PDB file of C-alpha atoms in Angstrom:
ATOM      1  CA  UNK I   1     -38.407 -18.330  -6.376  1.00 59.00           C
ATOM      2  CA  UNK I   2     -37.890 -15.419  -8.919  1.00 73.00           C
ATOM      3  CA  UNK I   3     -34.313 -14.372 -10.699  1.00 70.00           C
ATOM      4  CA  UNK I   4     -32.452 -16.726  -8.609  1.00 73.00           C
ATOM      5  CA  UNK I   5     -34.404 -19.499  -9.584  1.00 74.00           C
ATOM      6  CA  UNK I   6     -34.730 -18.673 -13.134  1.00 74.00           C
ATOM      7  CA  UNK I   7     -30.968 -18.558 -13.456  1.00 67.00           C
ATOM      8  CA  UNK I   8     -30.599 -21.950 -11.498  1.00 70.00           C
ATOM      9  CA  UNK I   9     -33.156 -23.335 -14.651  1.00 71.00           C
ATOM     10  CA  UNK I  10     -30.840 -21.884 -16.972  1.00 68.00           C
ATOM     11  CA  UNK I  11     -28.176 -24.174 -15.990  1.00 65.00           C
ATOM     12  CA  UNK I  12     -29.815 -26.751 -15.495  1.00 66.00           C
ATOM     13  CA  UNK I  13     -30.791 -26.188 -19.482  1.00 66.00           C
ATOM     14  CA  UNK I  14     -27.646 -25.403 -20.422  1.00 66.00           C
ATOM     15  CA  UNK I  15     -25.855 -28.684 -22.764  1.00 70.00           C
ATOM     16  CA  UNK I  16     -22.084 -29.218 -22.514  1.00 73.00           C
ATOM     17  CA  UNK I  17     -21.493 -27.689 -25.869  1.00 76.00           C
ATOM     18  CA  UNK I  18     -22.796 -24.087 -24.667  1.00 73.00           C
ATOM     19  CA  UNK I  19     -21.058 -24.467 -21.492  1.00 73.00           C
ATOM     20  CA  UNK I  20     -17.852 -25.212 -23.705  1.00 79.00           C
ATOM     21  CA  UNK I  21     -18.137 -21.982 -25.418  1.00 80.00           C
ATOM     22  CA  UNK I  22     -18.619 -20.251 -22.203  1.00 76.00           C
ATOM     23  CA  UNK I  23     -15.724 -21.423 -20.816  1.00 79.00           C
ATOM     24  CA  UNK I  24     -13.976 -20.832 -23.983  1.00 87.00           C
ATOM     25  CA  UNK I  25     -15.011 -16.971 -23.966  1.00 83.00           C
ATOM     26  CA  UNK I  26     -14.153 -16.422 -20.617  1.00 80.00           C
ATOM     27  CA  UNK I  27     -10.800 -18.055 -21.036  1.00 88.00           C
ATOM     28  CA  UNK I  28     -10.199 -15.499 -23.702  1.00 91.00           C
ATOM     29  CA  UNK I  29     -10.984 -12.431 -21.573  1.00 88.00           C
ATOM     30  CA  UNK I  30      -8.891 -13.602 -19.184  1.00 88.00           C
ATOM     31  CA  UNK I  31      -5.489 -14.028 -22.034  1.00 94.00           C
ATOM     32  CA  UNK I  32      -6.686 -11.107 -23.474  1.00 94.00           C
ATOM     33  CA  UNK I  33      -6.229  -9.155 -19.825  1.00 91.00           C
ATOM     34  CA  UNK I  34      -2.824 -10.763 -19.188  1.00 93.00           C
ATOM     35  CA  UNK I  35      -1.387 -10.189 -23.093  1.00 95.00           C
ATOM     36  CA  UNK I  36      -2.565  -6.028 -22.562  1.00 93.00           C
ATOM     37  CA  UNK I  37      -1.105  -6.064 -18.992  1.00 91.00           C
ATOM     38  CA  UNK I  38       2.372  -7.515 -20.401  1.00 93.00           C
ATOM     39  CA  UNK I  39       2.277  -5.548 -23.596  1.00 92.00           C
ATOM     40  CA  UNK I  40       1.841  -1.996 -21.068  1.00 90.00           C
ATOM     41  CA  UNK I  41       4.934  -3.894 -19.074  1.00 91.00           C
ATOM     42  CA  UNK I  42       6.837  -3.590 -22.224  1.00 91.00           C
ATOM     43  CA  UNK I  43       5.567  -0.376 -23.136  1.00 89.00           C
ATOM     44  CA  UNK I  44       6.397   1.348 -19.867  1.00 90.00           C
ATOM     45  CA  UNK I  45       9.156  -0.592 -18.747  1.00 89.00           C
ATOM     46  CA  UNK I  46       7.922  -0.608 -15.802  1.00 87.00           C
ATOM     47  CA  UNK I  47       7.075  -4.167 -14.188  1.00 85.00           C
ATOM     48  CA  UNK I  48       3.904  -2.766 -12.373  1.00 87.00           C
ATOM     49  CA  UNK I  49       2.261  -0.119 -15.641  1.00 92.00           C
ATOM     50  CA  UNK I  50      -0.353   0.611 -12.955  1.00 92.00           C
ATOM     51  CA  UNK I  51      -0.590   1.328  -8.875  1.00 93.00           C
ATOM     52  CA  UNK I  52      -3.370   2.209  -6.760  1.00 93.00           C
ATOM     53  CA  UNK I  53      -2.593   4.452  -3.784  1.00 93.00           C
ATOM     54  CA  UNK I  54      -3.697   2.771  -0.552  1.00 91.00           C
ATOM     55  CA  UNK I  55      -2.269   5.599   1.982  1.00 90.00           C
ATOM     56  CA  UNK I  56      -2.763   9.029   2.561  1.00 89.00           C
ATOM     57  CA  UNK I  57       0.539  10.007   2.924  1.00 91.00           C
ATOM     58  CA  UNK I  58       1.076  11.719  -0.860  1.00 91.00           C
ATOM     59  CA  UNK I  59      -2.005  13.961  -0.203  1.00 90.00           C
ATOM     60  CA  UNK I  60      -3.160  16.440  -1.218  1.00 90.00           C
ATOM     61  CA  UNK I  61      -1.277  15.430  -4.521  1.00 89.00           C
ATOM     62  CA  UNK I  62      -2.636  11.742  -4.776  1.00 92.00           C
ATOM     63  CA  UNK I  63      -5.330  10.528  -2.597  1.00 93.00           C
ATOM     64  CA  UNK I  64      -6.128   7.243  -1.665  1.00 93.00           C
ATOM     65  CA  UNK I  65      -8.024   5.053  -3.802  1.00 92.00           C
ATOM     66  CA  UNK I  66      -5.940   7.323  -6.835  1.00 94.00           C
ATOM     67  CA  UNK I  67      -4.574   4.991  -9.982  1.00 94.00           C
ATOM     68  CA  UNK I  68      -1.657   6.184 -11.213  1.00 95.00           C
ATOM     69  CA  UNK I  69       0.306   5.324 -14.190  1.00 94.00           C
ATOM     70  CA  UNK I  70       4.159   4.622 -14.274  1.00 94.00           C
ATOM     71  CA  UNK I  71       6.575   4.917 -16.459  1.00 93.00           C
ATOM     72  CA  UNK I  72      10.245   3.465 -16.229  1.00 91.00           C
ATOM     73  CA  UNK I  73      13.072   5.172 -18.559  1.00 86.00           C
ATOM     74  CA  UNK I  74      16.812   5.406 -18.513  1.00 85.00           C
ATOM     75  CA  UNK I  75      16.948   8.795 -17.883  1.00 85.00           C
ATOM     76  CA  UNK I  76      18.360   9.541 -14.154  1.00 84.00           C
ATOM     77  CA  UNK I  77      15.628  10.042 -11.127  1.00 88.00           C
ATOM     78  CA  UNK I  78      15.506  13.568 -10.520  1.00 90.00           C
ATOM     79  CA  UNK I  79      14.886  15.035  -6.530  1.00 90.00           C
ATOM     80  CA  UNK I  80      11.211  16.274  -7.256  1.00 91.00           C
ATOM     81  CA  UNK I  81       9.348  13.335  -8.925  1.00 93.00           C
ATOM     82  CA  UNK I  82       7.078  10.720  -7.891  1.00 94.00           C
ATOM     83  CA  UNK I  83       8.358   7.292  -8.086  1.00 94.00           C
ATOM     84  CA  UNK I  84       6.986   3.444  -6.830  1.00 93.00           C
ATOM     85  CA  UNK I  85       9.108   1.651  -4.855  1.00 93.00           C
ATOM     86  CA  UNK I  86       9.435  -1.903  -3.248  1.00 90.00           C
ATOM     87  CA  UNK I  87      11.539  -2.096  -0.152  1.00 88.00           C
ATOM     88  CA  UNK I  88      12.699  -5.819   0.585  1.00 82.00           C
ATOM     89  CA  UNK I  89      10.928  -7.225   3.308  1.00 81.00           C
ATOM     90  CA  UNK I  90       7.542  -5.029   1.826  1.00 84.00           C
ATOM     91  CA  UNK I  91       5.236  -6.725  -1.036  1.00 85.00           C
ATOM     92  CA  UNK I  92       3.085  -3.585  -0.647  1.00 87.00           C
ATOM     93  CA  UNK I  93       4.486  -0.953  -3.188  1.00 91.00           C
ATOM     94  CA  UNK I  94       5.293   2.393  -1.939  1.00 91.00           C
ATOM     95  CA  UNK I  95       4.358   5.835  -3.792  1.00 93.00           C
ATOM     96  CA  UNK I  96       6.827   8.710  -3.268  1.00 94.00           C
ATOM     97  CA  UNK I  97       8.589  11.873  -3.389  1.00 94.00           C
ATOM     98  CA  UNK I  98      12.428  11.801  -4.399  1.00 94.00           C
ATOM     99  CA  UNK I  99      13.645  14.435  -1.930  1.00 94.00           C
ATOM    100  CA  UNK I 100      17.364  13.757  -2.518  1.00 92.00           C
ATOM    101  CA  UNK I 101      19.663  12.431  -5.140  1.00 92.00           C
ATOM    102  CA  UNK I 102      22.506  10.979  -4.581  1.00 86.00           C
ATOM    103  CA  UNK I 103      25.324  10.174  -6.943  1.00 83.00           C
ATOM    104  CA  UNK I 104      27.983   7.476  -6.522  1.00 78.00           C
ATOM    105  CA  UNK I 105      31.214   9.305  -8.058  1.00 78.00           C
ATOM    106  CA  UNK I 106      33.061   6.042  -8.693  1.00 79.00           C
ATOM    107  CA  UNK I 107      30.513   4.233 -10.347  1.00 77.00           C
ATOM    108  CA  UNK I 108      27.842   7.152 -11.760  1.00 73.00           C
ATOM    109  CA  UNK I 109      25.383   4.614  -9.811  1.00 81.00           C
ATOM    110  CA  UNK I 110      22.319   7.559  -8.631  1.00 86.00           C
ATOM    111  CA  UNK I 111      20.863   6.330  -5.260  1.00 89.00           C
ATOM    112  CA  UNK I 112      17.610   8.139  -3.808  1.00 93.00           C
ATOM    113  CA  UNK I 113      15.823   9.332  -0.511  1.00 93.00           C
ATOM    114  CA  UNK I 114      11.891   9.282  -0.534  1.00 94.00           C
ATOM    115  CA  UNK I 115       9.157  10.995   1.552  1.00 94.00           C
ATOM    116  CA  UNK I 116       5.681  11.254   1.522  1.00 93.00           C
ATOM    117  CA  UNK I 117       4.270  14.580   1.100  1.00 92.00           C
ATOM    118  CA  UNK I 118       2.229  14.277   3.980  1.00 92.00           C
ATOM    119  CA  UNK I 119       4.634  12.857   5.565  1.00 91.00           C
ATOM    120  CA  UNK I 120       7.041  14.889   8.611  1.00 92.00           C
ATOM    121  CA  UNK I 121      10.065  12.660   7.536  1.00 90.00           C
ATOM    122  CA  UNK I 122      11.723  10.586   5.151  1.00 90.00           C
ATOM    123  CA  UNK I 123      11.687   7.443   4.155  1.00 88.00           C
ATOM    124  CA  UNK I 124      14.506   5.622   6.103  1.00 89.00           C
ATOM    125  CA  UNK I 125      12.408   4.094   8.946  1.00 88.00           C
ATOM    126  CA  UNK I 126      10.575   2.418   5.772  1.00 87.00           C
ATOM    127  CA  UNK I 127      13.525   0.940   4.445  1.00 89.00           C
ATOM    128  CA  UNK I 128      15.360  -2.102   4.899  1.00 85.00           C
ATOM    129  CA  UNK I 129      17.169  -2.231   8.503  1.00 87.00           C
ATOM    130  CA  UNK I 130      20.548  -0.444   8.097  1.00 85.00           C
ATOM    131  CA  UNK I 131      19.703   0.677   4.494  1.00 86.00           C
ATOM    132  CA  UNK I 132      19.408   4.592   4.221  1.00 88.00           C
ATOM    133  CA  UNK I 133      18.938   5.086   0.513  1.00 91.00           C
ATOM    134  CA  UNK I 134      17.029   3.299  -2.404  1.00 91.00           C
ATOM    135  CA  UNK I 135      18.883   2.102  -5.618  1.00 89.00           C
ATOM    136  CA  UNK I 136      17.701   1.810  -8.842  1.00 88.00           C
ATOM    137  CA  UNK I 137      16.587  -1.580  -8.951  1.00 88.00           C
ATOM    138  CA  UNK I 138      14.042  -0.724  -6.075  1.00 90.00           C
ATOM    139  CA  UNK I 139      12.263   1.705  -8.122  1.00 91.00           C
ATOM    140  CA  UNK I 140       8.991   0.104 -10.452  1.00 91.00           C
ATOM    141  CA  UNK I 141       8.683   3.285 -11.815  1.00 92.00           C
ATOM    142  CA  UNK I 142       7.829   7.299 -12.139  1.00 93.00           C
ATOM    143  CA  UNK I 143       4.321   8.484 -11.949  1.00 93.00           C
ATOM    144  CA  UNK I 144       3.060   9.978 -15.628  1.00 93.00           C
ATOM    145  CA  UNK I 145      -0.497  10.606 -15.113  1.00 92.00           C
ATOM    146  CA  UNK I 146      -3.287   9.687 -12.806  1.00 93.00           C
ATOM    147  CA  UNK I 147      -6.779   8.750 -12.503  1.00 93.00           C
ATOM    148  CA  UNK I 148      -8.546   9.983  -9.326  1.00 94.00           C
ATOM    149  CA  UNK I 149     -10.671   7.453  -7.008  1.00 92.00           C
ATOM    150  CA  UNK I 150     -10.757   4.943  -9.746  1.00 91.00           C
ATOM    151  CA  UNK I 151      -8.951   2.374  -7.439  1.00 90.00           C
ATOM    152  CA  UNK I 152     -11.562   2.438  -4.448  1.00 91.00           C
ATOM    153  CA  UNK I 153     -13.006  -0.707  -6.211  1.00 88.00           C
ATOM    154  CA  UNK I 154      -9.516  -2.719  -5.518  1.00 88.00           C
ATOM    155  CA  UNK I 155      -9.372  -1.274  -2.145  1.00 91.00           C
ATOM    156  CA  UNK I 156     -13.143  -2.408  -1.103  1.00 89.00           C
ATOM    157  CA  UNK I 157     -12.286  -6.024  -2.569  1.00 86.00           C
ATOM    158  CA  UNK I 158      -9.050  -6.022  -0.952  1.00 87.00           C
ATOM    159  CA  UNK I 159     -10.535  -4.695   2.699  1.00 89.00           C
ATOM    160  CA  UNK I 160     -13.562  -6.741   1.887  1.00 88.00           C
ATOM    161  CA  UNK I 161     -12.944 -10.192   0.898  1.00 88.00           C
ATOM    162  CA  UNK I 162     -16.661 -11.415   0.841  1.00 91.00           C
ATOM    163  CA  UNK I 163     -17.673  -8.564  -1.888  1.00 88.00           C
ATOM    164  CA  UNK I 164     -14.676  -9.795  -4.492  1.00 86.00           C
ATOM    165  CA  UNK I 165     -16.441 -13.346  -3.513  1.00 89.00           C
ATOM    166  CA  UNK I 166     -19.814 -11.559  -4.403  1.00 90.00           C
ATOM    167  CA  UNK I 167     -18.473  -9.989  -7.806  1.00 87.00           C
ATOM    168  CA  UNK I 168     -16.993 -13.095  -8.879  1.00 85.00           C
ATOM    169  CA  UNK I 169     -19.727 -15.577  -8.244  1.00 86.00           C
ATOM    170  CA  UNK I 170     -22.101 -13.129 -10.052  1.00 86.00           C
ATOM    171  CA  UNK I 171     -20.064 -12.510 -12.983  1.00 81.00           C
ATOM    172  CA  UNK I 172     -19.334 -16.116 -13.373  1.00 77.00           C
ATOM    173  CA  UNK I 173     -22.991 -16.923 -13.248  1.00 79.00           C
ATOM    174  CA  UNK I 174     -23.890 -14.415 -15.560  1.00 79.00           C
ATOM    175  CA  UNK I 175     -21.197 -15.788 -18.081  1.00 72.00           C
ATOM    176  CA  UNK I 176     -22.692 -19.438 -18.022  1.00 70.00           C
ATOM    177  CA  UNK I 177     -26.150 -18.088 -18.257  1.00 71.00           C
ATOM    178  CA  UNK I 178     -25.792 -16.087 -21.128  1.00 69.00           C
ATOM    179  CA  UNK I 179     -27.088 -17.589 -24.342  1.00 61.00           C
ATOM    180  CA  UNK I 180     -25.167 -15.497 -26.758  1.00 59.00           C
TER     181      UNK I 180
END
């Protein structure tokens, strides 16, 4: 039967103390994963620290399958940067260029207009029905730095469904087989 049948012997050996401390260890990884992910919330300010592209529509800047890091500050959202953006009705984050500012006079209030760079127009056919610029609280954050292709992996499992399946079976049998 070979590996498969090796590792289905290994857990049939396995006693419920070992699989204890398996379960134990893995339950760690996982807290440790969510404490890092809130502490880079907290860091950043930013409620999402880190986006994947999925469209082509920033290139040649970003490309898809890019992992970009945001950043969320005080300071007022300047036409020319990069920002992340939810638009209600949208659960799919959305990264941009700011292509025009726009300040409320009565209330300092700085509302924005977005386009892709690959993009012919702006962002207002994107929006919200009837709403023609984006407010602060849209925006999840400014891009800082990037990492290029590093997201195709969350784009396969995301397109693919079976292969996250895959991954996670394996890596959960390979964390109850372990002996260590």
């Amino acid at each position: 039967m070979g590996w498969i049948g090796e590792q289905i012997d290994s857990v049939k050996s396995l006693n419920f103390r070992q699989v204890l401390t398996q379960a134990i260890s893995l339950g760690m990884i996982v807290t440790s994963a969510l404490i890092i992910w809130k502490g880079l919330m907290c860091i950043t300010g930013s409620e999402s620290p880190v986006v994947v592209v999925l469209s082509g529509s920033m290139e040649p800047g970003f490309k898809r399958g890019d992992i970009l890091f945001l950043h969320m500050s005080k300071d007022p959202i300047r036409a020319g940067e990069i920002v992340v953006f939810n638009v209600d009705g949208r659960e799919i984050p959305i990264v941009h260029r700011v292509i025009k500012v726009h300040e409320q006079q009565d209330t300092g209030e700085v509302d924005v207009l977005t386009k892709g760079d690959n993009n012919f127009g702006d962002d207002r056919l994107l929006y919200a029905h009837g709403q023609l610029w984006l407010q602060r609280h849209h925006i999840m954050g400014r891009a800082v730095g990037f990492l290029p292709y590093v997201g195709w992996v969350t784009i396969i499992m995301t397109e693919k469904p079976i292969i996250k399946y895959i991954l996670i079976g394996a890596l959960g049998l390979l964390v109850i087989t372990s002996k260590e």
